[in-house]
């Protein structure tokens, strides 16, 4: 398998992971909407409020927020302020972009590592009214941190590769 095939498979894998994260986030959003519909129906029609909805909604919001944040890093749609970067020359923009992506990769790695520690600590506790391990709250954070790490490092490698593959305009005419 040559380098082009490996890169093609790697690109497809990242796109597949991104799609899975989007699908999981979407399913969590649908579940959140239906659980709140059940909450309203139970409260106002049945006069019996389902109390488990609050705990489930917290778990779903964590899942939605963290997974979509990781996807935002991959798609470069995550909130950012680029005014300083845009004021720099093109070479400076690339260096600031690389530095920002390295910082994001470190942040994602630390987020995943610390979430693993929190999950281990909370493993024996149960989420009230749901009866599942409290560590479940940290799974989306672990996955998201890992994805942020991978997606950010991918951006660094691609930027460096792009910089080394392109010649400055002054050298192209020689």
CSV table of N, CA and C in Angstrom, one decimal:
chain,number,residue,atom,x,y,z
A,1,UNK,N,0.9,-1.2,0.0
A,1,UNK,CA,0.0,0.0,0.0
A,1,UNK,C,0.9,1.2,0.0
A,2,UNK,N,0.7,2.1,-1.0
A,2,UNK,CA,1.6,3.3,-1.1
A,2,UNK,C,1.0,4.4,-0.2
A,3,UNK,N,1.8,5.5,-0.1
A,3,UNK,CA,1.4,6.6,0.8
A,3,UNK,C,0.1,7.3,0.4
A,4,UNK,N,-0.2,7.4,-0.9
A,4,UNK,CA,-1.5,8.0,-1.3
A,4,UNK,C,-2.7,7.1,-0.8
A,5,UNK,N,-2.5,5.8,-0.9
A,5,UNK,CA,-3.6,4.9,-0.5
A,5,UNK,C,-3.8,5.0,1.1
A,6,UNK,N,-2.7,5.1,1.8
A,6,UNK,CA,-2.7,5.2,3.2
A,6,UNK,C,-3.4,6.5,3.6
A,7,UNK,N,-3.0,7.6,3.0
A,7,UNK,CA,-3.6,8.9,3.3
A,7,UNK,C,-5.1,8.9,2.9
A,8,UNK,N,-5.5,8.3,1.8
A,8,UNK,CA,-6.9,8.2,1.4
A,8,UNK,C,-7.7,7.4,2.5
A,9,UNK,N,-7.2,6.3,2.9
A,9,UNK,CA,-7.9,5.5,4.0
A,9,UNK,C,-7.9,6.3,5.3
A,10,UNK,N,-6.8,7.0,5.6
A,10,UNK,CA,-6.8,7.8,6.8
A,10,UNK,C,-7.9,9.0,6.7
A,11,UNK,N,-7.9,9.6,5.6
A,11,UNK,CA,-8.9,10.7,5.4
A,11,UNK,C,-10.3,10.1,5.5
A,12,UNK,N,-10.6,9.0,4.9
A,12,UNK,CA,-11.9,8.4,5.0
A,12,UNK,C,-12.2,8.0,6.4
A,13,UNK,N,-11.2,7.5,7.2
A,13,UNK,CA,-11.5,7.1,8.6
A,13,UNK,C,-11.9,8.4,9.4
A,14,UNK,N,-11.2,9.5,9.2
A,14,UNK,CA,-11.5,10.7,10.0
A,14,UNK,C,-12.9,11.2,9.6
A,15,UNK,N,-13.3,11.1,8.3
A,15,UNK,CA,-14.6,11.5,7.9
A,15,UNK,C,-15.6,10.6,8.5
A,16,UNK,N,-15.4,9.3,8.5
A,16,UNK,CA,-16.3,8.3,9.1
A,16,UNK,C,-16.5,8.6,10.6
A,17,UNK,N,-15.4,8.8,11.3
A,17,UNK,CA,-15.5,9.1,12.7
A,17,UNK,C,-16.3,10.4,13.0
A,18,UNK,N,-16.1,11.4,12.2
A,18,UNK,CA,-16.8,12.6,12.3
A,18,UNK,C,-18.3,12.4,12.1
A,19,UNK,N,-18.6,11.6,11.1
A,19,UNK,CA,-20.0,11.3,10.8
A,19,UNK,C,-20.7,10.5,11.9
A,20,UNK,N,-20.0,9.5,12.5
A,20,UNK,CA,-20.5,8.8,13.6
A,20,UNK,C,-20.8,9.7,14.8
A,21,UNK,N,-19.8,10.6,15.1
A,21,UNK,CA,-20.0,11.6,16.1
A,21,UNK,C,-21.2,12.5,15.9
A,22,UNK,N,-21.4,12.9,14.6
A,22,UNK,CA,-22.6,13.7,14.3
A,22,UNK,C,-23.9,12.9,14.4
A,23,UNK,N,-23.9,11.6,14.0
A,23,UNK,CA,-25.1,10.8,14.2
A,23,UNK,C,-25.4,10.6,15.6
A,24,UNK,N,-24.4,10.3,16.4
A,24,UNK,CA,-24.6,10.1,17.9
A,24,UNK,C,-25.2,11.4,18.5
A,25,UNK,N,-24.6,12.5,18.1
A,25,UNK,CA,-25.1,13.8,18.6
A,25,UNK,C,-26.6,14.0,18.2
A,26,UNK,N,-26.9,13.7,16.9
A,26,UNK,CA,-28.2,13.9,16.4
A,26,UNK,C,-29.2,13.0,17.1
A,27,UNK,N,-28.8,11.7,17.3
A,27,UNK,CA,-29.7,10.8,18.1
A,27,UNK,C,-29.9,11.2,19.5
A,28,UNK,N,-28.9,11.8,20.1
A,28,UNK,CA,-29.0,12.3,21.5
A,28,UNK,C,-30.0,13.5,21.5
A,29,UNK,N,-29.9,14.3,20.5
A,29,UNK,CA,-30.8,15.5,20.4
A,29,UNK,C,-32.2,15.0,20.2
A,30,UNK,N,-32.5,14.0,19.4
A,30,UNK,CA,-33.8,13.5,19.2
A,30,UNK,C,-34.3,12.9,20.5
A,31,UNK,N,-33.5,12.2,21.2
A,31,UNK,CA,-33.9,11.6,22.4
A,31,UNK,C,-34.2,12.7,23.5
A,32,UNK,N,-33.4,13.7,23.5
A,32,UNK,CA,-33.6,14.8,24.4
A,32,UNK,C,-35.0,15.5,24.1
A,33,UNK,N,-35.3,15.7,22.9
A,33,UNK,CA,-36.6,16.3,22.5
A,33,UNK,C,-37.8,15.4,23.0
A,34,UNK,N,-37.7,14.1,22.7
A,34,UNK,CA,-38.7,13.2,23.0
A,34,UNK,C,-38.9,13.0,24.6
A,35,UNK,N,-37.7,13.1,25.3
A,35,UNK,CA,-37.8,12.9,26.7
A,35,UNK,C,-38.5,14.2,27.3
A,36,UNK,N,-38.2,15.4,26.8
A,36,UNK,CA,-38.8,16.6,27.3
A,36,UNK,C,-40.3,16.6,26.9
A,37,UNK,N,-40.7,16.0,25.8
A,37,UNK,CA,-42.1,15.9,25.4
A,37,UNK,C,-42.8,15.0,26.4
A,38,UNK,N,-42.1,13.9,26.8
A,38,UNK,CA,-42.7,13.0,27.8
A,38,UNK,C,-42.8,13.7,29.1
A,39,UNK,N,-41.8,14.5,29.5
A,39,UNK,CA,-41.9,15.3,30.7
A,39,UNK,C,-43.1,16.2,30.7
A,40,UNK,N,-43.3,16.9,29.7
A,40,UNK,CA,-44.4,17.9,29.6
A,40,UNK,C,-45.7,17.1,29.6
A,41,UNK,N,-45.8,16.0,28.9
A,41,UNK,CA,-47.0,15.2,28.9
A,41,UNK,C,-47.3,14.6,30.3
A,42,UNK,N,-46.3,14.1,30.9
A,42,UNK,CA,-46.5,13.5,32.2
A,42,UNK,C,-46.9,14.5,33.3
A,43,UNK,N,-46.2,15.7,33.2
A,43,UNK,CA,-46.5,16.7,34.2
A,43,UNK,C,-47.9,17.3,34.0
A,44,UNK,N,-48.3,17.6,32.8
A,44,UNK,CA,-49.6,18.4,32.6
A,44,UNK,C,-50.8,17.5,32.2
A,45,UNK,N,-50.5,16.3,31.7
A,45,UNK,CA,-51.7,15.5,31.3
A,45,UNK,C,-51.9,14.4,32.3
A,46,UNK,N,-50.8,13.7,32.7
A,46,UNK,CA,-50.9,12.6,33.6
A,46,UNK,C,-50.8,13.0,35.1
A,47,UNK,N,-50.4,14.3,35.3
A,47,UNK,CA,-50.2,14.8,36.6
A,47,UNK,C,-49.2,14.0,37.4
A,48,UNK,N,-48.2,13.4,36.7
A,48,UNK,CA,-47.2,12.6,37.3
A,48,UNK,C,-45.9,12.8,36.6
A,49,UNK,N,-45.1,13.7,37.1
A,49,UNK,CA,-43.8,14.1,36.5
A,49,UNK,C,-42.8,13.0,36.5
A,50,UNK,N,-42.3,12.6,35.3
A,50,UNK,CA,-41.2,11.6,35.2
A,50,UNK,C,-39.9,12.3,35.7
A,51,UNK,N,-39.4,11.9,36.8
A,51,UNK,CA,-38.3,12.6,37.4
A,51,UNK,C,-36.9,12.2,36.8
A,52,UNK,N,-36.9,11.1,36.1
A,52,UNK,CA,-35.7,10.6,35.4
A,52,UNK,C,-35.2,11.5,34.3
A,53,UNK,N,-36.2,12.3,33.7
A,53,UNK,CA,-35.9,13.1,32.5
A,53,UNK,C,-34.7,14.1,32.8
A,54,UNK,N,-34.7,14.7,34.0
A,54,UNK,CA,-33.7,15.6,34.3
A,54,UNK,C,-32.3,15.0,34.2
A,55,UNK,N,-32.1,13.9,34.8
A,55,UNK,CA,-30.8,13.2,34.8
A,55,UNK,C,-30.4,12.8,33.4
A,56,UNK,N,-31.4,12.2,32.7
A,56,UNK,CA,-31.1,11.8,31.3
A,56,UNK,C,-30.8,13.0,30.4
A,57,UNK,N,-31.5,14.1,30.6
A,57,UNK,CA,-31.2,15.3,29.8
A,57,UNK,C,-29.8,15.8,30.1
A,58,UNK,N,-29.3,15.8,31.3
A,58,UNK,CA,-27.9,16.2,31.6
A,58,UNK,C,-26.9,15.4,30.8
A,59,UNK,N,-27.2,14.1,30.8
A,59,UNK,CA,-26.3,13.2,30.1
A,59,UNK,C,-26.3,13.4,28.6
A,60,UNK,N,-27.5,13.7,28.1
A,60,UNK,CA,-27.6,13.9,26.7
A,60,UNK,C,-27.0,15.3,26.2
A,61,UNK,N,-27.2,16.3,27.1
A,61,UNK,CA,-26.6,17.6,26.8
A,61,UNK,C,-25.1,17.5,26.8
A,62,UNK,N,-24.5,16.8,27.7
A,62,UNK,CA,-23.1,16.6,27.7
A,62,UNK,C,-22.6,15.9,26.4
A,63,UNK,N,-23.3,14.9,26.0
A,63,UNK,CA,-23.0,14.1,24.8
A,63,UNK,C,-23.1,15.0,23.6
A,64,UNK,N,-24.2,15.8,23.5
A,64,UNK,CA,-24.3,16.7,22.3
A,64,UNK,C,-23.2,17.7,22.3
A,65,UNK,N,-23.0,18.4,23.4
A,65,UNK,CA,-22.1,19.5,23.4
A,65,UNK,C,-20.7,19.1,23.1
A,66,UNK,N,-20.2,18.0,23.8
A,66,UNK,CA,-18.8,17.6,23.6
A,66,UNK,C,-18.5,17.0,22.2
A,67,UNK,N,-19.4,16.2,21.7
A,67,UNK,CA,-19.2,15.5,20.4
A,67,UNK,C,-19.2,16.6,19.3
A,68,UNK,N,-20.2,17.5,19.4
A,68,UNK,CA,-20.3,18.5,18.3
A,68,UNK,C,-19.1,19.5,18.4
A,69,UNK,N,-18.6,19.7,19.6
A,69,UNK,CA,-17.4,20.5,19.7
A,69,UNK,C,-16.2,19.9,19.0
A,70,UNK,N,-16.1,18.6,19.1
A,70,UNK,CA,-15.0,17.9,18.5
A,70,UNK,C,-15.1,17.9,17.0
A,71,UNK,N,-16.4,17.7,16.5
A,71,UNK,CA,-16.6,17.8,15.1
A,71,UNK,C,-16.4,19.2,14.6
A,72,UNK,N,-16.7,20.2,15.4
A,72,UNK,CA,-16.4,21.6,15.0
A,72,UNK,C,-14.9,21.8,14.8
A,73,UNK,N,-14.1,21.2,15.6
A,73,UNK,CA,-12.6,21.3,15.4
A,73,UNK,C,-12.2,20.7,14.1
A,74,UNK,N,-12.8,19.5,13.8
A,74,UNK,CA,-12.4,18.9,12.5
A,74,UNK,C,-12.9,19.7,11.3
A,75,UNK,N,-14.1,20.2,11.4
A,75,UNK,CA,-14.6,21.0,10.2
A,75,UNK,C,-14.2,22.4,10.2
A,76,UNK,N,-13.5,22.8,11.2
A,76,UNK,CA,-13.0,24.2,11.4
A,76,UNK,C,-14.2,25.2,11.5
A,77,UNK,N,-15.3,24.8,12.1
A,77,UNK,CA,-16.4,25.6,12.3
A,77,UNK,C,-16.6,26.0,13.8
A,78,UNK,N,-15.7,25.6,14.6
A,78,UNK,CA,-15.7,25.9,16.0
A,78,UNK,C,-15.5,27.4,16.2
A,79,UNK,N,-16.1,28.0,17.2
A,79,UNK,CA,-15.9,29.4,17.4
A,79,UNK,C,-14.5,29.8,17.6
A,80,UNK,N,-14.0,30.8,16.9
A,80,UNK,CA,-12.7,31.3,17.0
A,80,UNK,C,-12.6,32.7,16.6
A,81,UNK,N,-11.6,33.4,17.1
A,81,UNK,CA,-11.4,34.8,16.8
A,81,UNK,C,-10.2,34.9,15.9
A,82,UNK,N,-10.3,35.3,14.7
A,82,UNK,CA,-9.2,35.3,13.7
A,82,UNK,C,-8.7,36.6,13.3
A,83,UNK,N,-9.1,37.7,14.0
A,83,UNK,CA,-8.7,39.0,13.6
A,83,UNK,C,-7.2,39.2,13.7
A,84,UNK,N,-6.6,38.7,14.7
A,84,UNK,CA,-5.1,38.9,14.9
A,84,UNK,C,-4.4,38.1,13.8
A,85,UNK,N,-4.9,36.8,13.6
A,85,UNK,CA,-4.3,36.0,12.6
A,85,UNK,C,-4.4,36.6,11.2
A,86,UNK,N,-5.5,37.2,10.9
A,86,UNK,CA,-5.7,37.8,9.5
A,86,UNK,C,-4.9,39.0,9.3
A,87,UNK,N,-4.4,39.7,10.4
A,87,UNK,CA,-3.6,40.8,10.3
A,87,UNK,C,-2.1,40.5,10.0
A,88,UNK,N,-1.8,39.2,10.2
A,88,UNK,CA,-0.4,38.8,10.0
A,88,UNK,C,-0.1,38.4,8.5
A,89,UNK,N,1.2,38.4,8.1
A,89,UNK,CA,1.5,37.9,6.8
A,89,UNK,C,1.1,36.4,6.7
A,90,UNK,N,1.0,35.9,5.5
A,90,UNK,CA,0.6,34.5,5.2
A,90,UNK,C,1.4,33.5,6.0
A,91,UNK,N,2.7,33.7,6.0
A,91,UNK,CA,3.6,32.8,6.8
A,91,UNK,C,3.3,32.8,8.3
A,92,UNK,N,3.1,34.0,8.8
A,92,UNK,CA,2.7,34.2,10.2
A,92,UNK,C,1.4,33.6,10.5
A,93,UNK,N,0.4,33.7,9.6
A,93,UNK,CA,-0.9,33.0,9.8
A,93,UNK,C,-0.7,31.5,10.0
A,94,UNK,N,0.1,30.9,9.2
A,94,UNK,CA,0.3,29.5,9.2
A,94,UNK,C,1.0,29.1,10.6
A,95,UNK,N,1.9,29.9,11.0
A,95,UNK,CA,2.6,29.6,12.3
A,95,UNK,C,1.7,29.7,13.5
A,96,UNK,N,0.8,30.8,13.5
A,96,UNK,CA,-0.2,31.0,14.5
A,96,UNK,C,-1.2,29.9,14.5
A,97,UNK,N,-1.6,29.5,13.3
A,97,UNK,CA,-2.5,28.4,13.1
A,97,UNK,C,-2.0,27.1,13.7
A,98,UNK,N,-0.7,26.8,13.4
A,98,UNK,CA,0.0,25.6,13.9
A,98,UNK,C,0.0,25.6,15.4
A,99,UNK,N,0.4,26.8,16.0
A,99,UNK,CA,0.5,26.9,17.4
A,99,UNK,C,-0.9,26.7,18.1
A,100,UNK,N,-1.9,27.3,17.5
A,100,UNK,CA,-3.3,27.1,18.0
A,100,UNK,C,-3.7,25.7,18.0
A,101,UNK,N,-3.4,25.0,16.9
A,101,UNK,CA,-3.8,23.6,16.7
A,101,UNK,C,-3.0,22.7,17.7
A,102,UNK,N,-1.7,23.0,18.0
A,102,UNK,CA,-1.0,22.3,19.0
A,102,UNK,C,-1.6,22.5,20.4
A,103,UNK,N,-1.9,23.7,20.7
A,103,UNK,CA,-2.6,24.0,22.0
A,103,UNK,C,-3.9,23.3,22.1
A,104,UNK,N,-4.7,23.2,21.0
A,104,UNK,CA,-5.9,22.5,21.0
A,104,UNK,C,-5.7,21.0,21.2
A,105,UNK,N,-4.6,20.5,20.6
A,105,UNK,CA,-4.3,19.0,20.7
A,105,UNK,C,-4.0,18.7,22.2
A,106,UNK,N,-3.1,19.6,22.8
A,106,UNK,CA,-2.8,19.4,24.2
A,106,UNK,C,-4.0,19.5,25.1
A,107,UNK,N,-4.9,20.4,24.8
A,107,UNK,CA,-6.1,20.6,25.6
A,107,UNK,C,-7.0,19.3,25.5
A,108,UNK,N,-7.1,18.8,24.2
A,108,UNK,CA,-7.9,17.6,24.0
A,108,UNK,C,-7.4,16.4,24.7
A,109,UNK,N,-6.0,16.3,24.7
A,109,UNK,CA,-5.4,15.1,25.4
A,109,UNK,C,-5.6,15.3,26.9
A,110,UNK,N,-5.4,16.4,27.4
A,110,UNK,CA,-5.5,16.6,28.9
A,110,UNK,C,-7.0,16.4,29.3
A,111,UNK,N,-7.9,16.9,28.4
A,111,UNK,CA,-9.3,16.7,28.7
A,111,UNK,C,-9.7,15.2,28.8
A,112,UNK,N,-9.2,14.4,27.9
A,112,UNK,CA,-9.4,13.0,27.8
A,112,UNK,C,-8.8,12.3,29.0
A,113,UNK,N,-7.6,12.6,29.3
A,113,UNK,CA,-6.9,12.0,30.5
A,113,UNK,C,-7.6,12.3,31.8
A,114,UNK,N,-7.9,13.5,32.0
A,114,UNK,CA,-8.6,13.9,33.3
A,114,UNK,C,-10.0,13.3,33.3
A,115,UNK,N,-10.7,13.2,32.2
A,115,UNK,CA,-12.0,12.6,32.2
A,115,UNK,C,-11.9,11.1,32.5
A,116,UNK,N,-10.8,10.5,32.1
A,116,UNK,CA,-10.6,9.0,32.5
A,116,UNK,C,-10.5,8.9,34.0
A,117,UNK,N,-9.7,9.8,34.6
A,117,UNK,CA,-9.5,9.8,36.0
A,117,UNK,C,-10.9,10.1,36.7
A,118,UNK,N,-11.7,11.0,36.2
A,118,UNK,CA,-13.0,11.2,36.8
A,118,UNK,C,-13.9,10.1,36.7
A,119,UNK,N,-13.8,9.4,35.5
A,119,UNK,CA,-14.7,8.2,35.3
A,119,UNK,C,-14.3,7.1,36.2
A,120,UNK,N,-13.0,6.9,36.4
A,120,UNK,CA,-12.6,5.9,37.4
A,120,UNK,C,-13.0,6.2,38.8
A,121,UNK,N,-13.0,7.4,39.2
A,121,UNK,CA,-13.4,7.8,40.5
A,121,UNK,C,-14.9,7.6,40.7
A,122,UNK,N,-15.7,7.9,39.6
A,122,UNK,CA,-17.2,7.8,39.7
A,122,UNK,C,-17.7,6.5,39.3
A,123,UNK,N,-16.9,5.5,39.0
A,123,UNK,CA,-17.4,4.3,38.5
A,123,UNK,C,-18.4,3.5,39.4
A,124,UNK,N,-18.1,3.5,40.7
A,124,UNK,CA,-18.9,2.8,41.6
A,124,UNK,C,-20.2,3.5,42.0
A,125,UNK,N,-20.3,4.8,41.7
A,125,UNK,CA,-21.5,5.6,42.1
A,125,UNK,C,-22.5,5.4,41.0
A,126,UNK,N,-23.8,5.6,41.3
A,126,UNK,CA,-24.9,5.5,40.4
A,126,UNK,C,-25.5,6.9,40.1
A,127,UNK,N,-26.0,7.1,38.9
A,127,UNK,CA,-26.7,8.3,38.6
A,127,UNK,C,-28.1,8.1,39.2
A,128,UNK,N,-28.6,9.0,40.1
A,128,UNK,CA,-29.9,8.9,40.7
A,128,UNK,C,-31.0,8.8,39.6
A,129,UNK,N,-31.9,8.0,39.8
A,129,UNK,CA,-33.1,7.8,39.0
A,129,UNK,C,-32.9,7.0,37.7
A,130,UNK,N,-31.6,6.9,37.3
A,130,UNK,CA,-31.3,6.2,36.1
A,130,UNK,C,-30.7,4.8,36.4
A,131,UNK,N,-30.0,4.8,37.5
A,131,UNK,CA,-29.4,3.5,37.9
A,131,UNK,C,-28.2,3.0,37.1
A,132,UNK,N,-27.6,3.9,36.4
A,132,UNK,CA,-26.4,3.6,35.6
A,132,UNK,C,-25.2,4.2,36.3
A,133,UNK,N,-24.0,3.8,36.0
A,133,UNK,CA,-22.8,4.3,36.6
A,133,UNK,C,-22.6,5.8,36.3
A,134,UNK,N,-22.2,6.5,37.3
A,134,UNK,CA,-21.9,7.9,37.2
A,134,UNK,C,-20.8,8.2,36.2
A,135,UNK,N,-19.9,7.2,36.0
A,135,UNK,CA,-18.8,7.3,35.0
A,135,UNK,C,-19.3,7.6,33.6
A,136,UNK,N,-20.6,7.2,33.3
A,136,UNK,CA,-21.1,7.4,32.0
A,136,UNK,C,-21.1,8.9,31.6
A,137,UNK,N,-21.2,9.8,32.6
A,137,UNK,CA,-21.2,11.2,32.3
A,137,UNK,C,-19.9,11.6,31.6
A,138,UNK,N,-18.8,10.9,31.9
A,138,UNK,CA,-17.5,11.3,31.4
A,138,UNK,C,-17.1,10.6,30.1
A,139,UNK,N,-17.9,9.6,29.7
A,139,UNK,CA,-17.5,9.0,28.4
A,139,UNK,C,-17.5,9.9,27.2
A,140,UNK,N,-18.5,10.8,27.1
A,140,UNK,CA,-18.5,11.8,26.0
A,140,UNK,C,-17.3,12.7,26.0
A,141,UNK,N,-16.9,13.0,27.3
A,141,UNK,CA,-15.7,13.9,27.4
A,141,UNK,C,-14.4,13.2,27.0
A,142,UNK,N,-14.3,11.9,27.4
A,142,UNK,CA,-13.2,11.2,27.0
A,142,UNK,C,-13.1,11.0,25.5
A,143,UNK,N,-14.2,10.7,24.9
A,143,UNK,CA,-14.3,10.6,23.4
A,143,UNK,C,-14.0,11.9,22.7
A,144,UNK,N,-14.6,12.9,23.2
A,144,UNK,CA,-14.4,14.3,22.6
A,144,UNK,C,-13.0,14.7,22.7
A,145,UNK,N,-12.4,14.6,23.9
A,145,UNK,CA,-11.0,15.0,24.1
A,145,UNK,C,-10.1,14.2,23.2
A,146,UNK,N,-10.3,12.9,23.0
A,146,UNK,CA,-9.5,12.1,22.1
A,146,UNK,C,-9.7,12.6,20.7
A,147,UNK,N,-10.9,12.9,20.3
A,147,UNK,CA,-11.2,13.4,18.9
A,147,UNK,C,-10.5,14.8,18.7
A,148,UNK,N,-10.6,15.6,19.7
A,148,UNK,CA,-10.0,17.0,19.5
A,148,UNK,C,-8.5,16.8,19.4
A,149,UNK,N,-7.9,15.9,20.1
A,149,UNK,CA,-6.5,15.6,20.0
A,149,UNK,C,-6.1,15.1,18.6
A,150,UNK,N,-6.8,14.2,18.1
A,150,UNK,CA,-6.6,13.6,16.8
A,150,UNK,C,-6.8,14.6,15.7
A,151,UNK,N,-8.0,15.3,15.7
A,151,UNK,CA,-8.3,16.3,14.7
A,151,UNK,C,-7.4,17.4,14.7
A,152,UNK,N,-6.9,17.9,15.8
A,152,UNK,CA,-6.0,19.0,15.9
A,152,UNK,C,-4.6,18.6,15.4
A,153,UNK,N,-4.1,17.4,15.8
A,153,UNK,CA,-2.8,17.0,15.2
A,153,UNK,C,-2.9,16.8,13.7
A,154,UNK,N,-4.0,16.3,13.2
A,154,UNK,CA,-4.2,16.2,11.8
A,154,UNK,C,-4.1,17.6,11.1
A,155,UNK,N,-4.7,18.6,11.7
A,155,UNK,CA,-4.6,20.0,11.1
A,155,UNK,C,-3.1,20.4,11.1
A,156,UNK,N,-2.4,20.1,12.2
A,156,UNK,CA,-1.0,20.5,12.3
A,156,UNK,C,-0.2,19.8,11.1
A,157,UNK,N,-0.4,18.5,11.0
A,157,UNK,CA,0.4,17.8,10.0
A,157,UNK,C,0.0,18.3,8.6
A,158,UNK,N,-1.3,18.5,8.3
A,158,UNK,CA,-1.7,19.0,7.0
A,158,UNK,C,-1.1,20.4,6.7
A,159,UNK,N,-1.1,21.3,7.7
A,159,UNK,CA,-0.6,22.6,7.5
A,159,UNK,C,0.9,22.6,7.2
A,160,UNK,N,1.6,21.8,8.0
A,160,UNK,CA,3.1,21.7,7.8
A,160,UNK,C,3.3,21.0,6.4
A,161,UNK,N,2.6,20.0,6.0
A,161,UNK,CA,2.7,19.4,4.7
A,161,UNK,C,2.5,20.4,3.6
A,162,UNK,N,1.4,21.2,3.8
A,162,UNK,CA,1.1,22.2,2.8
A,162,UNK,C,2.2,23.3,2.7
A,163,UNK,N,2.7,23.7,3.8
A,163,UNK,CA,3.8,24.7,3.8
A,163,UNK,C,5.1,24.1,3.1
A,164,UNK,N,5.4,22.9,3.3
A,164,UNK,CA,6.6,22.3,2.7
A,164,UNK,C,6.4,21.9,1.2
A,165,UNK,N,5.2,21.8,0.8
A,165,UNK,CA,4.9,21.4,-0.6
A,165,UNK,C,4.8,22.6,-1.5
A,166,UNK,N,4.5,23.8,-1.0
A,166,UNK,CA,4.3,25.0,-1.9
A,166,UNK,C,5.5,25.9,-1.8
A,167,UNK,N,5.9,26.4,-3.0
A,167,UNK,CA,7.0,27.3,-3.0
A,167,UNK,C,6.4,28.7,-2.9
A,168,UNK,N,7.2,29.6,-2.4
A,168,UNK,CA,6.8,31.0,-2.4
A,168,UNK,C,6.7,31.5,-3.8
A,169,UNK,N,5.9,32.5,-4.1
A,169,UNK,CA,5.6,33.0,-5.4
A,169,UNK,C,6.9,33.5,-6.1
A,170,UNK,N,7.8,34.1,-5.3
A,170,UNK,CA,9.1,34.5,-5.9
A,170,UNK,C,10.0,33.4,-6.4
A,171,UNK,N,9.8,32.2,-5.9
A,171,UNK,CA,10.6,31.1,-6.4
A,171,UNK,C,10.0,30.3,-7.5
A,172,UNK,N,8.7,30.5,-7.7
A,172,UNK,CA,8.0,29.7,-8.8
A,172,UNK,C,8.4,30.2,-10.2
A,173,UNK,N,8.7,31.4,-10.3
A,173,UNK,CA,9.1,32.0,-11.6
A,173,UNK,C,10.5,31.7,-12.0
A,174,UNK,N,11.3,31.2,-11.2
A,174,UNK,CA,12.7,30.9,-11.5
A,174,UNK,C,12.9,29.6,-12.2
